[in-house]
Amino acid sequence: MAVRLGSHANGDLAENAEINITPFIDVILVLLIIFMVAAPLSTVDVAVELPTASAPQQARPDKPVFVSVRSDLTVALGEDAVDRAALGGAIDAATKGNKDECVFLRADRGVPYGELMGVMNLLRAAGYLKVGLVGLEDVGGGQP
């Protein structure tokens, strides 16, 4: 409740029905700062073992384009080893420049996740945004 000071005929102070929102804004700003500081701290590195896929198998294209990351971190297009710098040009030749074609990316189990993301970034830089990850099919229905 606020009071308005002014000259009135009878000399009494009249009550003001307006809400003072300054304390409310202060509280909101403090909460905002707390959440901005706490949000980055809530993301921690957690070791996870990713499950195998149990989704139904999709139809394959006639000539799929496979990019593989081997256990020694070399990259192969189909069966041929390709230098990472030349990967974009090699995929353009394999897809005949069709950037809408899906590129299937597979990697050895021991390949670090960062290396796999590096190859995905090379594919994205070459203009191939449709990337399918290849994994083992879970025929038993359970987790390994």
mmCIF file of N, CA and C in Angstrom:
data_model
loop_
_atom_site.group_PDB
_atom_site.id
_atom_site.type_symbol
_atom_site.label_atom_id
_atom_site.label_comp_id
_atom_site.label_asym_id
_atom_site.label_seq_id
_atom_site.Cartn_x
_atom_site.Cartn_y
_atom_site.Cartn_z
ATOM 1 N N MET A 1 0.844 -1.149 0.000
ATOM 2 C CA MET A 1 0.000 0.000 0.000
ATOM 3 C C MET A 1 0.902 1.228 0.000
ATOM 4 N N ALA A 2 0.569 2.191 -0.794
ATOM 5 C CA ALA A 2 1.375 3.404 -0.901
ATOM 6 C C ALA A 2 0.553 4.602 -0.499
ATOM 7 N N VAL A 3 1.245 5.651 -0.131
ATOM 8 C CA VAL A 3 0.584 6.873 0.299
ATOM 9 C C VAL A 3 1.013 7.995 -0.626
ATOM 10 N N ARG A 4 0.075 8.789 -1.045
ATOM 11 C CA ARG A 4 0.366 9.921 -1.904
ATOM 12 C C ARG A 4 0.320 11.181 -1.039
ATOM 13 N N LEU A 5 1.407 11.920 -1.123
ATOM 14 C CA LEU A 5 1.463 13.165 -0.359
ATOM 15 C C LEU A 5 1.050 14.299 -1.274
ATOM 16 N N GLY A 6 0.186 15.095 -0.830
ATOM 17 C CA GLY A 6 -0.274 16.221 -1.626
ATOM 18 C C GLY A 6 -1.195 17.090 -0.789
ATOM 19 N N SER A 7 -1.609 18.149 -1.351
ATOM 20 C CA SER A 7 -2.479 19.038 -0.596
ATOM 21 C C SER A 7 -3.922 18.635 -0.844
ATOM 22 N N HIS A 8 -4.591 18.339 0.199
ATOM 23 C CA HIS A 8 -6.011 18.013 0.129
ATOM 24 C C HIS A 8 -6.768 19.046 0.951
ATOM 25 N N ALA A 9 -7.993 19.152 0.663
ATOM 26 C CA ALA A 9 -8.807 20.166 1.331
ATOM 27 C C ALA A 9 -8.930 19.887 2.815
ATOM 28 N N ASN A 10 -9.087 18.592 3.174
ATOM 29 C CA ASN A 10 -9.294 18.299 4.584
ATOM 30 C C ASN A 10 -7.984 17.960 5.298
ATOM 31 N N GLY A 11 -6.861 17.886 4.592
ATOM 32 C CA GLY A 11 -5.573 17.659 5.219
ATOM 33 C C GLY A 11 -5.276 16.203 5.500
ATOM 34 N N ASP A 12 -6.178 15.261 5.201
ATOM 35 C CA ASP A 12 -5.926 13.830 5.424
ATOM 36 C C ASP A 12 -5.124 13.269 4.256
ATOM 37 N N LEU A 13 -4.360 12.271 4.536
ATOM 38 C CA LEU A 13 -3.604 11.578 3.493
ATOM 39 C C LEU A 13 -4.504 10.525 2.846
ATOM 40 N N ALA A 14 -4.520 10.518 1.531
ATOM 41 C CA ALA A 14 -5.354 9.545 0.820
ATOM 42 C C ALA A 14 -4.523 8.311 0.486
ATOM 43 N N GLU A 15 -5.164 7.177 0.521
ATOM 44 C CA GLU A 15 -4.492 5.933 0.172
ATOM 45 C C GLU A 15 -4.386 5.809 -1.338
ATOM 46 N N ASN A 16 -3.256 5.246 -1.781
ATOM 47 C CA ASN A 16 -3.024 5.026 -3.203
ATOM 48 C C ASN A 16 -3.158 3.535 -3.476
ATOM 49 N N ALA A 17 -3.924 3.168 -4.456
ATOM 50 C CA ALA A 17 -4.176 1.757 -4.751
ATOM 51 C C ALA A 17 -3.201 1.193 -5.778
ATOM 52 N N GLU A 18 -2.156 1.926 -6.165
ATOM 53 C CA GLU A 18 -1.196 1.433 -7.146
ATOM 54 C C GLU A 18 -0.202 0.501 -6.473
ATOM 55 N N ILE A 19 0.256 -0.489 -7.231
ATOM 56 C CA ILE A 19 1.191 -1.476 -6.708
ATOM 57 C C ILE A 19 2.614 -0.983 -6.953
ATOM 58 N N ASN A 20 3.430 -1.079 -5.945
ATOM 59 C CA ASN A 20 4.839 -0.722 -6.077
ATOM 60 C C ASN A 20 5.578 -1.974 -6.559
ATOM 61 N N ILE A 21 6.008 -1.974 -7.813
ATOM 62 C CA ILE A 21 6.598 -3.186 -8.380
ATOM 63 C C ILE A 21 8.114 -3.201 -8.291
ATOM 64 N N THR A 22 8.737 -2.215 -7.737
ATOM 65 C CA THR A 22 10.197 -2.182 -7.643
ATOM 66 C C THR A 22 10.748 -3.364 -6.839
ATOM 67 N N PRO A 23 10.203 -3.712 -5.678
ATOM 68 C CA PRO A 23 10.727 -4.894 -4.971
ATOM 69 C C PRO A 23 10.512 -6.188 -5.772
ATOM 70 N N PHE A 24 9.421 -6.267 -6.481
ATOM 71 C CA PHE A 24 9.141 -7.452 -7.307
ATOM 72 C C PHE A 24 10.199 -7.601 -8.397
ATOM 73 N N ILE A 25 10.555 -6.501 -9.036
ATOM 74 C CA ILE A 25 11.574 -6.539 -10.085
ATOM 75 C C ILE A 25 12.924 -6.923 -9.492
ATOM 76 N N ASP A 26 13.233 -6.424 -8.321
ATOM 77 C CA ASP A 26 14.496 -6.773 -7.664
ATOM 78 C C ASP A 26 14.572 -8.274 -7.383
ATOM 79 N N VAL A 27 13.494 -8.838 -6.897
ATOM 80 C CA VAL A 27 13.469 -10.281 -6.612
ATOM 81 C C VAL A 27 13.624 -11.081 -7.898
ATOM 82 N N ILE A 28 12.954 -10.680 -8.947
ATOM 83 C CA ILE A 28 13.042 -11.385 -10.223
ATOM 84 C C ILE A 28 14.471 -11.322 -10.771
ATOM 85 N N LEU A 29 15.121 -10.177 -10.679
ATOM 86 C CA LEU A 29 16.496 -10.053 -11.164
ATOM 87 C C LEU A 29 17.457 -10.925 -10.360
ATOM 88 N N VAL A 30 17.260 -11.010 -9.050
ATOM 89 C CA VAL A 30 18.102 -11.882 -8.225
ATOM 90 C C VAL A 30 17.896 -13.341 -8.618
ATOM 91 N N LEU A 31 16.651 -13.744 -8.826
ATOM 92 C CA LEU A 31 16.375 -15.119 -9.257
ATOM 93 C C LEU A 31 16.974 -15.405 -10.633
ATOM 94 N N LEU A 32 16.903 -14.440 -11.521
ATOM 95 C CA LEU A 32 17.487 -14.610 -12.846
ATOM 96 C C LEU A 32 18.989 -14.829 -12.755
ATOM 97 N N ILE A 33 19.657 -14.060 -11.928
ATOM 98 C CA ILE A 33 21.100 -14.219 -11.759
ATOM 99 C C ILE A 33 21.425 -15.584 -11.156
ATOM 100 N N ILE A 34 20.645 -16.011 -10.190
ATOM 101 C CA ILE A 34 20.876 -17.328 -9.578
ATOM 102 C C ILE A 34 20.737 -18.430 -10.621
ATOM 103 N N PHE A 35 19.704 -18.380 -11.444
ATOM 104 C CA PHE A 35 19.509 -19.411 -12.462
ATOM 105 C C PHE A 35 20.583 -19.352 -13.547
ATOM 106 N N MET A 36 21.036 -18.141 -13.886
ATOM 107 C CA MET A 36 22.091 -18.028 -14.896
ATOM 108 C C MET A 36 23.404 -18.616 -14.394
ATOM 109 N N VAL A 37 23.665 -18.519 -13.109
ATOM 110 C CA VAL A 37 24.888 -19.083 -12.550
ATOM 111 C C VAL A 37 24.738 -20.594 -12.349
ATOM 112 N N ALA A 38 23.553 -21.039 -11.934
ATOM 113 C CA ALA A 38 23.355 -22.443 -11.607
ATOM 114 C C ALA A 38 23.159 -23.327 -12.832
ATOM 115 N N ALA A 39 22.649 -22.796 -13.930
ATOM 116 C CA ALA A 39 22.354 -23.624 -15.105
ATOM 117 C C ALA A 39 23.600 -24.276 -15.699
ATOM 118 N N PRO A 40 24.710 -23.564 -15.913
ATOM 119 C CA PRO A 40 25.889 -24.250 -16.451
ATOM 120 C C PRO A 40 26.465 -25.288 -15.499
ATOM 121 N N LEU A 41 26.263 -25.122 -14.204
ATOM 122 C CA LEU A 41 26.785 -26.080 -13.240
ATOM 123 C C LEU A 41 25.994 -27.377 -13.224
ATOM 124 N N SER A 42 24.770 -27.351 -13.735
ATOM 125 C CA SER A 42 23.933 -28.548 -13.696
ATOM 126 C C SER A 42 24.260 -29.526 -14.811
ATOM 127 N N THR A 43 25.024 -29.112 -15.816
ATOM 128 C CA THR A 43 25.419 -30.025 -16.886
ATOM 129 C C THR A 43 26.771 -30.609 -16.525
ATOM 130 N N VAL A 44 26.776 -31.887 -16.243
ATOM 131 C CA VAL A 44 28.005 -32.579 -15.866
ATOM 132 C C VAL A 44 28.276 -33.683 -16.868
ATOM 133 N N ASP A 45 29.530 -34.084 -16.946
ATOM 134 C CA ASP A 45 29.893 -35.188 -17.824
ATOM 135 C C ASP A 45 29.530 -36.497 -17.139
ATOM 136 N N VAL A 46 28.681 -37.251 -17.808
ATOM 137 C CA VAL A 46 28.230 -38.519 -17.272
ATOM 138 C C VAL A 46 28.632 -39.607 -18.257
ATOM 139 N N ALA A 47 29.292 -40.622 -17.755
ATOM 140 C CA ALA A 47 29.670 -41.741 -18.615
ATOM 141 C C ALA A 47 28.427 -42.570 -18.909
ATOM 142 N N VAL A 48 28.103 -42.720 -20.182
ATOM 143 C CA VAL A 48 26.942 -43.498 -20.584
ATOM 144 C C VAL A 48 27.356 -44.554 -21.585
ATOM 145 N N GLU A 49 26.696 -45.687 -21.513
ATOM 146 C CA GLU A 49 26.872 -46.731 -22.501
ATOM 147 C C GLU A 49 25.600 -46.740 -23.330
ATOM 148 N N LEU A 50 25.707 -46.302 -24.570
ATOM 149 C CA LEU A 50 24.530 -46.157 -25.413
ATOM 150 C C LEU A 50 23.965 -47.513 -25.801
ATOM 151 N N PRO A 51 22.646 -47.642 -25.810
ATOM 152 C CA PRO A 51 22.028 -48.925 -26.157
ATOM 153 C C PRO A 51 22.021 -49.145 -27.664
ATOM 154 N N THR A 52 21.761 -50.386 -28.020
ATOM 155 C CA THR A 52 21.606 -50.699 -29.437
ATOM 156 C C THR A 52 20.205 -50.292 -29.874
ATOM 157 N N ALA A 53 20.039 -50.093 -31.159
ATOM 158 C CA ALA A 53 18.757 -49.648 -31.694
ATOM 159 C C ALA A 53 17.816 -50.838 -31.851
ATOM 160 N N SER A 54 16.572 -50.636 -31.462
ATOM 161 C CA SER A 54 15.575 -51.680 -31.628
ATOM 162 C C SER A 54 14.441 -51.226 -32.539
ATOM 163 N N ALA A 55 14.654 -50.131 -33.254
ATOM 164 C CA ALA A 55 13.637 -49.611 -34.172
ATOM 165 C C ALA A 55 13.563 -50.516 -35.400
ATOM 166 N N PRO A 56 12.404 -50.566 -36.041
ATOM 167 C CA PRO A 56 12.310 -51.386 -37.252
ATOM 168 C C PRO A 56 13.236 -50.868 -38.335
ATOM 169 N N GLN A 57 13.789 -51.789 -39.104
ATOM 170 C CA GLN A 57 14.740 -51.425 -40.140
ATOM 171 C C GLN A 57 14.044 -50.684 -41.270
ATOM 172 N N GLN A 58 14.680 -49.598 -41.718
ATOM 173 C CA GLN A 58 14.142 -48.787 -42.800
ATOM 174 C C GLN A 58 14.647 -49.316 -44.139
ATOM 175 N N ALA A 59 13.937 -48.971 -45.194
ATOM 176 C CA ALA A 59 14.343 -49.385 -46.537
ATOM 177 C C ALA A 59 15.641 -48.672 -46.914
ATOM 178 N N ARG A 60 16.551 -49.418 -47.536
ATOM 179 C CA ARG A 60 17.835 -48.866 -47.945
ATOM 180 C C ARG A 60 17.758 -48.336 -49.354
ATOM 181 N N PRO A 61 18.542 -47.310 -49.644
ATOM 182 C CA PRO A 61 18.617 -46.867 -51.040
ATOM 183 C C PRO A 61 19.368 -47.908 -51.873
ATOM 184 N N ASP A 62 19.277 -47.786 -53.204
ATOM 185 C CA ASP A 62 19.928 -48.750 -54.081
ATOM 186 C C ASP A 62 21.437 -48.776 -53.875
ATOM 187 N N LYS A 63 22.054 -47.612 -53.854
ATOM 188 C CA LYS A 63 23.499 -47.510 -53.658
ATOM 189 C C LYS A 63 23.758 -46.572 -52.480
ATOM 190 N N PRO A 64 23.767 -47.108 -51.255
ATOM 191 C CA PRO A 64 23.999 -46.232 -50.102
ATOM 192 C C PRO A 64 25.451 -45.762 -50.066
ATOM 193 N N VAL A 65 25.642 -44.560 -49.538
ATOM 194 C CA VAL A 65 26.977 -43.985 -49.392
ATOM 195 C C VAL A 65 27.364 -44.150 -47.926
ATOM 196 N N PHE A 66 28.397 -44.956 -47.687
ATOM 197 C CA PHE A 66 28.864 -45.216 -46.334
ATOM 198 C C PHE A 66 30.169 -44.480 -46.085
ATOM 199 N N VAL A 67 30.219 -43.745 -44.990
ATOM 200 C CA VAL A 67 31.463 -43.148 -44.502
ATOM 201 C C VAL A 67 31.778 -43.863 -43.204
ATOM 202 N N SER A 68 32.977 -44.418 -43.124
ATOM 203 C CA SER A 68 33.356 -45.202 -41.948
ATOM 204 C C SER A 68 34.554 -44.575 -41.258
ATOM 205 N N VAL A 69 34.516 -44.617 -39.929
ATOM 206 C CA VAL A 69 35.662 -44.208 -39.122
ATOM 207 C C VAL A 69 36.193 -45.481 -38.491
ATOM 208 N N ARG A 70 37.385 -45.865 -38.914
ATOM 209 C CA ARG A 70 37.983 -47.116 -38.439
ATOM 210 C C ARG A 70 38.587 -46.933 -37.059
ATOM 211 N N SER A 71 38.976 -48.047 -36.450
ATOM 212 C CA SER A 71 39.529 -48.000 -35.090
ATOM 213 C C SER A 71 40.840 -47.225 -35.020
ATOM 214 N N ASP A 72 41.583 -47.141 -36.145
ATOM 215 C CA ASP A 72 42.818 -46.357 -36.160
ATOM 216 C C ASP A 72 42.560 -44.896 -36.547
ATOM 217 N N LEU A 73 41.290 -44.493 -36.549
ATOM 218 C CA LEU A 73 40.799 -43.129 -36.795
ATOM 219 C C LEU A 73 40.970 -42.675 -38.246
ATOM 220 N N THR A 74 41.196 -43.607 -39.158
ATOM 221 C CA THR A 74 41.201 -43.248 -40.572
ATOM 222 C C THR A 74 39.769 -43.263 -41.078
ATOM 223 N N VAL A 75 39.510 -42.466 -42.104
ATOM 224 C CA VAL A 75 38.166 -42.337 -42.659
ATOM 225 C C VAL A 75 38.130 -43.060 -43.997
ATOM 226 N N ALA A 76 37.050 -43.784 -44.231
ATOM 227 C CA ALA A 76 36.883 -44.493 -45.492
ATOM 228 C C ALA A 76 35.539 -44.139 -46.091
ATOM 229 N N LEU A 77 35.519 -43.991 -47.406
ATOM 230 C CA LEU A 77 34.277 -43.780 -48.158
ATOM 231 C C LEU A 77 34.034 -45.069 -48.907
ATOM 232 N N GLY A 78 33.004 -45.789 -48.506
ATOM 233 C CA GLY A 78 32.800 -47.132 -49.046
ATOM 234 C C GLY A 78 33.921 -48.027 -48.519
ATOM 235 N N GLU A 79 34.729 -48.583 -49.417
ATOM 236 C CA GLU A 79 35.860 -49.415 -49.024
ATOM 237 C C GLU A 79 37.191 -48.698 -49.168
ATOM 238 N N ASP A 80 37.198 -47.499 -49.726
ATOM 239 C CA ASP A 80 38.430 -46.780 -50.025
ATOM 240 C C ASP A 80 38.752 -45.771 -48.932
ATOM 241 N N ALA A 81 40.010 -45.772 -48.483
ATOM 242 C CA ALA A 81 40.450 -44.801 -47.493
ATOM 243 C C ALA A 81 40.501 -43.413 -48.132
ATOM 244 N N VAL A 82 40.052 -42.409 -47.368
ATOM 245 C CA VAL A 82 39.984 -41.035 -47.859
ATOM 246 C C VAL A 82 40.611 -40.131 -46.804
ATOM 247 N N ASP A 83 41.392 -39.155 -47.260
ATOM 248 C CA ASP A 83 41.933 -38.159 -46.357
ATOM 249 C C ASP A 83 40.788 -37.263 -45.880
ATOM 250 N N ARG A 84 40.846 -36.845 -44.632
ATOM 251 C CA ARG A 84 39.749 -36.015 -44.093
ATOM 252 C C ARG A 84 39.571 -34.720 -44.870
ATOM 253 N N ALA A 85 40.670 -34.146 -45.344
ATOM 254 C CA ALA A 85 40.570 -32.897 -46.093
ATOM 255 C C ALA A 85 39.887 -33.101 -47.440
ATOM 256 N N ALA A 86 39.985 -34.302 -48.005
ATOM 257 C CA ALA A 86 39.396 -34.585 -49.314
ATOM 258 C C ALA A 86 38.046 -35.276 -49.211
ATOM 259 N N LEU A 87 37.493 -35.384 -48.006
ATOM 260 C CA LEU A 87 36.235 -36.114 -47.813
ATOM 261 C C LEU A 87 35.075 -35.451 -48.546
ATOM 262 N N GLY A 88 34.973 -34.130 -48.500
ATOM 263 C CA GLY A 88 33.876 -33.421 -49.161
ATOM 264 C C GLY A 88 33.856 -33.665 -50.653
ATOM 265 N N GLY A 89 35.005 -33.572 -51.307
ATOM 266 C CA GLY A 89 35.080 -33.805 -52.748
ATOM 267 C C GLY A 89 34.794 -35.244 -53.115
ATOM 268 N N ALA A 90 35.253 -36.190 -52.276
ATOM 269 C CA ALA A 90 35.010 -37.602 -52.553
ATOM 270 C C ALA A 90 33.522 -37.940 -52.434
ATOM 271 N N ILE A 91 32.846 -37.346 -51.469
ATOM 272 C CA ILE A 91 31.403 -37.607 -51.323
ATOM 273 C C ILE A 91 30.646 -36.958 -52.470
ATOM 274 N N ASP A 92 31.077 -35.769 -52.889
ATOM 275 C CA ASP A 92 30.435 -35.138 -54.049
ATOM 276 C C ASP A 92 30.528 -36.035 -55.270
ATOM 277 N N ALA A 93 31.675 -36.688 -55.450
ATOM 278 C CA ALA A 93 31.836 -37.591 -56.584
ATOM 279 C C ALA A 93 30.958 -38.830 -56.428
ATOM 280 N N ALA A 94 30.836 -39.339 -55.203
ATOM 281 C CA ALA A 94 30.042 -40.549 -54.976
ATOM 282 C C ALA A 94 28.547 -40.289 -55.111
ATOM 283 N N THR A 95 28.098 -39.097 -54.723
ATOM 284 C CA THR A 95 26.669 -38.775 -54.789
ATOM 285 C C THR A 95 26.305 -37.987 -56.031
ATOM 286 N N LYS A 96 27.282 -37.728 -56.874
ATOM 287 C CA LYS A 96 27.086 -36.927 -58.090
ATOM 288 C C LYS A 96 26.576 -35.528 -57.741
ATOM 289 N N GLY A 97 27.039 -34.996 -56.605
ATOM 290 C CA GLY A 97 26.685 -33.634 -56.193
ATOM 291 C C GLY A 97 25.307 -33.493 -55.579
ATOM 292 N N ASN A 98 24.609 -34.605 -55.328
ATOM 293 C CA ASN A 98 23.269 -34.551 -54.739
ATOM 294 C C ASN A 98 23.404 -34.382 -53.225
ATOM 295 N N LYS A 99 23.210 -33.155 -52.753
ATOM 296 C CA LYS A 99 23.367 -32.857 -51.319
ATOM 297 C C LYS A 99 22.197 -33.380 -50.483
ATOM 298 N N ASP A 100 21.084 -33.766 -51.137
ATOM 299 C CA ASP A 100 19.929 -34.280 -50.399
ATOM 300 C C ASP A 100 20.028 -35.778 -50.125
ATOM 301 N N GLU A 101 21.040 -36.424 -50.663
ATOM 302 C CA GLU A 101 21.181 -37.865 -50.446
ATOM 303 C C GLU A 101 21.666 -38.119 -49.025
ATOM 304 N N CYS A 102 21.137 -39.168 -48.423
ATOM 305 C CA CYS A 102 21.510 -39.518 -47.056
ATOM 306 C C CYS A 102 22.869 -40.218 -47.073
ATOM 307 N N VAL A 103 23.740 -39.777 -46.200
ATOM 308 C CA VAL A 103 25.058 -40.382 -46.033
ATOM 309 C C VAL A 103 25.026 -41.176 -44.735
ATOM 310 N N PHE A 104 25.397 -42.457 -44.816
ATOM 311 C CA PHE A 104 25.389 -43.323 -43.643
ATOM 312 C C PHE A 104 26.770 -43.297 -43.003
ATOM 313 N N LEU A 105 26.806 -42.952 -41.730
ATOM 314 C CA LEU A 105 28.053 -42.831 -40.987
ATOM 315 C C LEU A 105 28.127 -43.970 -39.984
ATOM 316 N N ARG A 106 29.234 -44.694 -40.044
ATOM 317 C CA ARG A 106 29.435 -45.775 -39.088
ATOM 318 C C ARG A 106 30.832 -45.650 -38.509
ATOM 319 N N ALA A 107 30.991 -46.131 -37.299
ATOM 320 C CA ALA A 107 32.281 -46.005 -36.626
ATOM 321 C C ALA A 107 32.527 -47.252 -35.795
ATOM 322 N N ASP A 108 33.797 -47.546 -35.620
ATOM 323 C CA ASP A 108 34.200 -48.640 -34.755
ATOM 324 C C ASP A 108 33.786 -48.332 -33.323
ATOM 325 N N ARG A 109 33.547 -49.353 -32.549
ATOM 326 C CA ARG A 109 33.099 -49.178 -31.167
ATOM 327 C C ARG A 109 34.107 -48.393 -30.340
ATOM 328 N N GLY A 110 35.386 -48.535 -30.624
ATOM 329 C CA GLY A 110 36.423 -47.880 -29.835
ATOM 330 C C GLY A 110 36.749 -46.463 -30.268
ATOM 331 N N VAL A 111 36.059 -45.938 -31.276
ATOM 332 C CA VAL A 111 36.331 -44.579 -31.757
ATOM 333 C C VAL A 111 35.777 -43.576 -30.755
ATOM 334 N N PRO A 112 36.596 -42.608 -30.335
ATOM 335 C CA PRO A 112 36.086 -41.581 -29.414
ATOM 336 C C PRO A 112 34.962 -40.766 -30.054
ATOM 337 N N TYR A 113 34.052 -40.334 -29.221
ATOM 338 C CA TYR A 113 32.880 -39.585 -29.681
ATOM 339 C C TYR A 113 33.289 -38.291 -30.382
ATOM 340 N N GLY A 114 34.359 -37.661 -29.920
ATOM 341 C CA GLY A 114 34.825 -36.427 -30.526
ATOM 342 C C GLY A 114 35.289 -36.629 -31.959
ATOM 343 N N GLU A 115 35.903 -37.765 -32.231
ATOM 344 C CA GLU A 115 36.336 -38.063 -33.601
ATOM 345 C C GLU A 115 35.134 -38.252 -34.515
ATOM 346 N N LEU A 116 34.099 -38.928 -34.021
ATOM 347 C CA LEU A 116 32.883 -39.129 -34.803
ATOM 348 C C LEU A 116 32.209 -37.791 -35.093
ATOM 349 N N MET A 117 32.174 -36.912 -34.105
ATOM 350 C CA MET A 117 31.590 -35.587 -34.311
ATOM 351 C C MET A 117 32.432 -34.764 -35.288
ATOM 352 N N GLY A 118 33.736 -34.973 -35.285
ATOM 353 C CA GLY A 118 34.592 -34.275 -36.239
ATOM 354 C C GLY A 118 34.259 -34.661 -37.672
ATOM 355 N N VAL A 119 34.000 -35.946 -37.908
ATOM 356 C CA VAL A 119 33.622 -36.401 -39.247
ATOM 357 C C VAL A 119 32.239 -35.870 -39.610
ATOM 358 N N MET A 120 31.324 -35.827 -38.640
ATOM 359 C CA MET A 120 29.999 -35.269 -38.911
ATOM 360 C C MET A 120 30.104 -33.787 -39.261
ATOM 361 N N ASN A 121 31.002 -33.064 -38.628
ATOM 362 C CA ASN A 121 31.208 -31.652 -38.957
ATOM 363 C C ASN A 121 31.772 -31.496 -40.361
ATOM 364 N N LEU A 122 32.652 -32.414 -40.781
ATOM 365 C CA LEU A 122 33.161 -32.381 -42.147
ATOM 366 C C LEU A 122 32.035 -32.613 -43.152
ATOM 367 N N LEU A 123 31.132 -33.539 -42.825
ATOM 368 C CA LEU A 123 29.987 -33.796 -43.708
ATOM 369 C C LEU A 123 29.082 -32.573 -43.787
ATOM 370 N N ARG A 124 28.847 -31.944 -42.660
ATOM 371 C CA ARG A 124 27.991 -30.756 -42.638
ATOM 372 C C ARG A 124 28.637 -29.614 -43.411
ATOM 373 N N ALA A 125 29.968 -29.470 -43.263
ATOM 374 C CA ALA A 125 30.667 -28.413 -43.992
ATOM 375 C C ALA A 125 30.629 -28.653 -45.496
ATOM 376 N N ALA A 126 30.551 -29.920 -45.900
ATOM 377 C CA ALA A 126 30.460 -30.246 -47.328
ATOM 378 C C ALA A 126 29.036 -30.066 -47.853
ATOM 379 N N GLY A 127 28.067 -29.817 -46.965
ATOM 380 C CA GLY A 127 26.691 -29.572 -47.395
ATOM 381 C C GLY A 127 25.772 -30.763 -47.242
ATOM 382 N N TYR A 128 26.237 -31.835 -46.634
ATOM 383 C CA TYR A 128 25.411 -33.027 -46.447
ATOM 384 C C TYR A 128 24.826 -32.995 -45.041
ATOM 385 N N LEU A 129 23.536 -32.665 -44.980
ATOM 386 C CA LEU A 129 22.873 -32.525 -43.686
ATOM 387 C C LEU A 129 22.078 -33.760 -43.292
ATOM 388 N N LYS A 130 21.841 -34.646 -44.248
ATOM 389 C CA LYS A 130 21.116 -35.884 -43.951
ATOM 390 C C LYS A 130 22.139 -36.975 -43.678
ATOM 391 N N VAL A 131 22.391 -37.209 -42.394
ATOM 392 C CA VAL A 131 23.381 -38.193 -41.977
ATOM 393 C C VAL A 131 22.676 -39.238 -41.131
ATOM 394 N N GLY A 132 22.813 -40.490 -41.520
ATOM 395 C CA GLY A 132 22.245 -41.594 -40.759
ATOM 396 C C GLY A 132 23.350 -42.331 -40.030
ATOM 397 N N LEU A 133 23.155 -42.586 -38.744
ATOM 398 C CA LEU A 133 24.134 -43.327 -37.965
ATOM 399 C C LEU A 133 23.813 -44.812 -38.043
ATOM 400 N N VAL A 134 24.825 -45.607 -38.310
ATOM 401 C CA VAL A 134 24.646 -47.039 -38.481
ATOM 402 C C VAL A 134 25.069 -47.733 -37.202
ATOM 403 N N GLY A 135 24.237 -48.634 -36.720
ATOM 404 C CA GLY A 135 24.547 -49.417 -35.528
ATOM 405 C C GLY A 135 24.116 -50.850 -35.724
ATOM 406 N N LEU A 136 24.373 -51.652 -34.729
ATOM 407 C CA LEU A 136 23.955 -53.047 -34.778
ATOM 408 C C LEU A 136 22.468 -53.147 -34.470
ATOM 409 N N GLU A 137 21.822 -54.074 -35.130
ATOM 410 C CA GLU A 137 20.400 -54.301 -34.871
ATOM 411 C C GLU A 137 20.267 -55.195 -33.661
ATOM 412 N N ASP A 138 19.376 -54.824 -32.752
ATOM 413 C CA ASP A 138 19.134 -55.595 -31.547
ATOM 414 C C ASP A 138 18.068 -56.634 -31.853
ATOM 415 N N VAL A 139 18.496 -57.856 -32.158
ATOM 416 C CA VAL A 139 17.538 -58.890 -32.551
ATOM 417 C C VAL A 139 16.923 -59.567 -31.333
ATOM 418 N N GLY A 140 17.597 -59.506 -30.175
ATOM 419 C CA GLY A 140 17.073 -60.172 -28.983
ATOM 420 C C GLY A 140 16.059 -59.317 -28.230
ATOM 421 N N GLY A 141 16.011 -58.021 -28.526
ATOM 422 C CA GLY A 141 15.068 -57.148 -27.846
ATOM 423 C C GLY A 141 15.587 -56.610 -26.529
ATOM 424 N N GLY A 142 16.718 -57.112 -26.047
ATOM 425 C CA GLY A 142 17.254 -56.650 -24.779
ATOM 426 C C GLY A 142 18.503 -55.840 -24.970
ATOM 427 N N GLN A 143 19.044 -55.387 -23.861
ATOM 428 C CA GLN A 143 20.264 -54.599 -23.884
ATOM 429 C C GLN A 143 21.451 -55.558 -23.782
ATOM 430 N N PRO A 144 22.578 -55.254 -24.474
ATOM 431 C CA PRO A 144 23.736 -56.137 -24.373
ATOM 432 C C PRO A 144 24.427 -55.992 -23.036
#
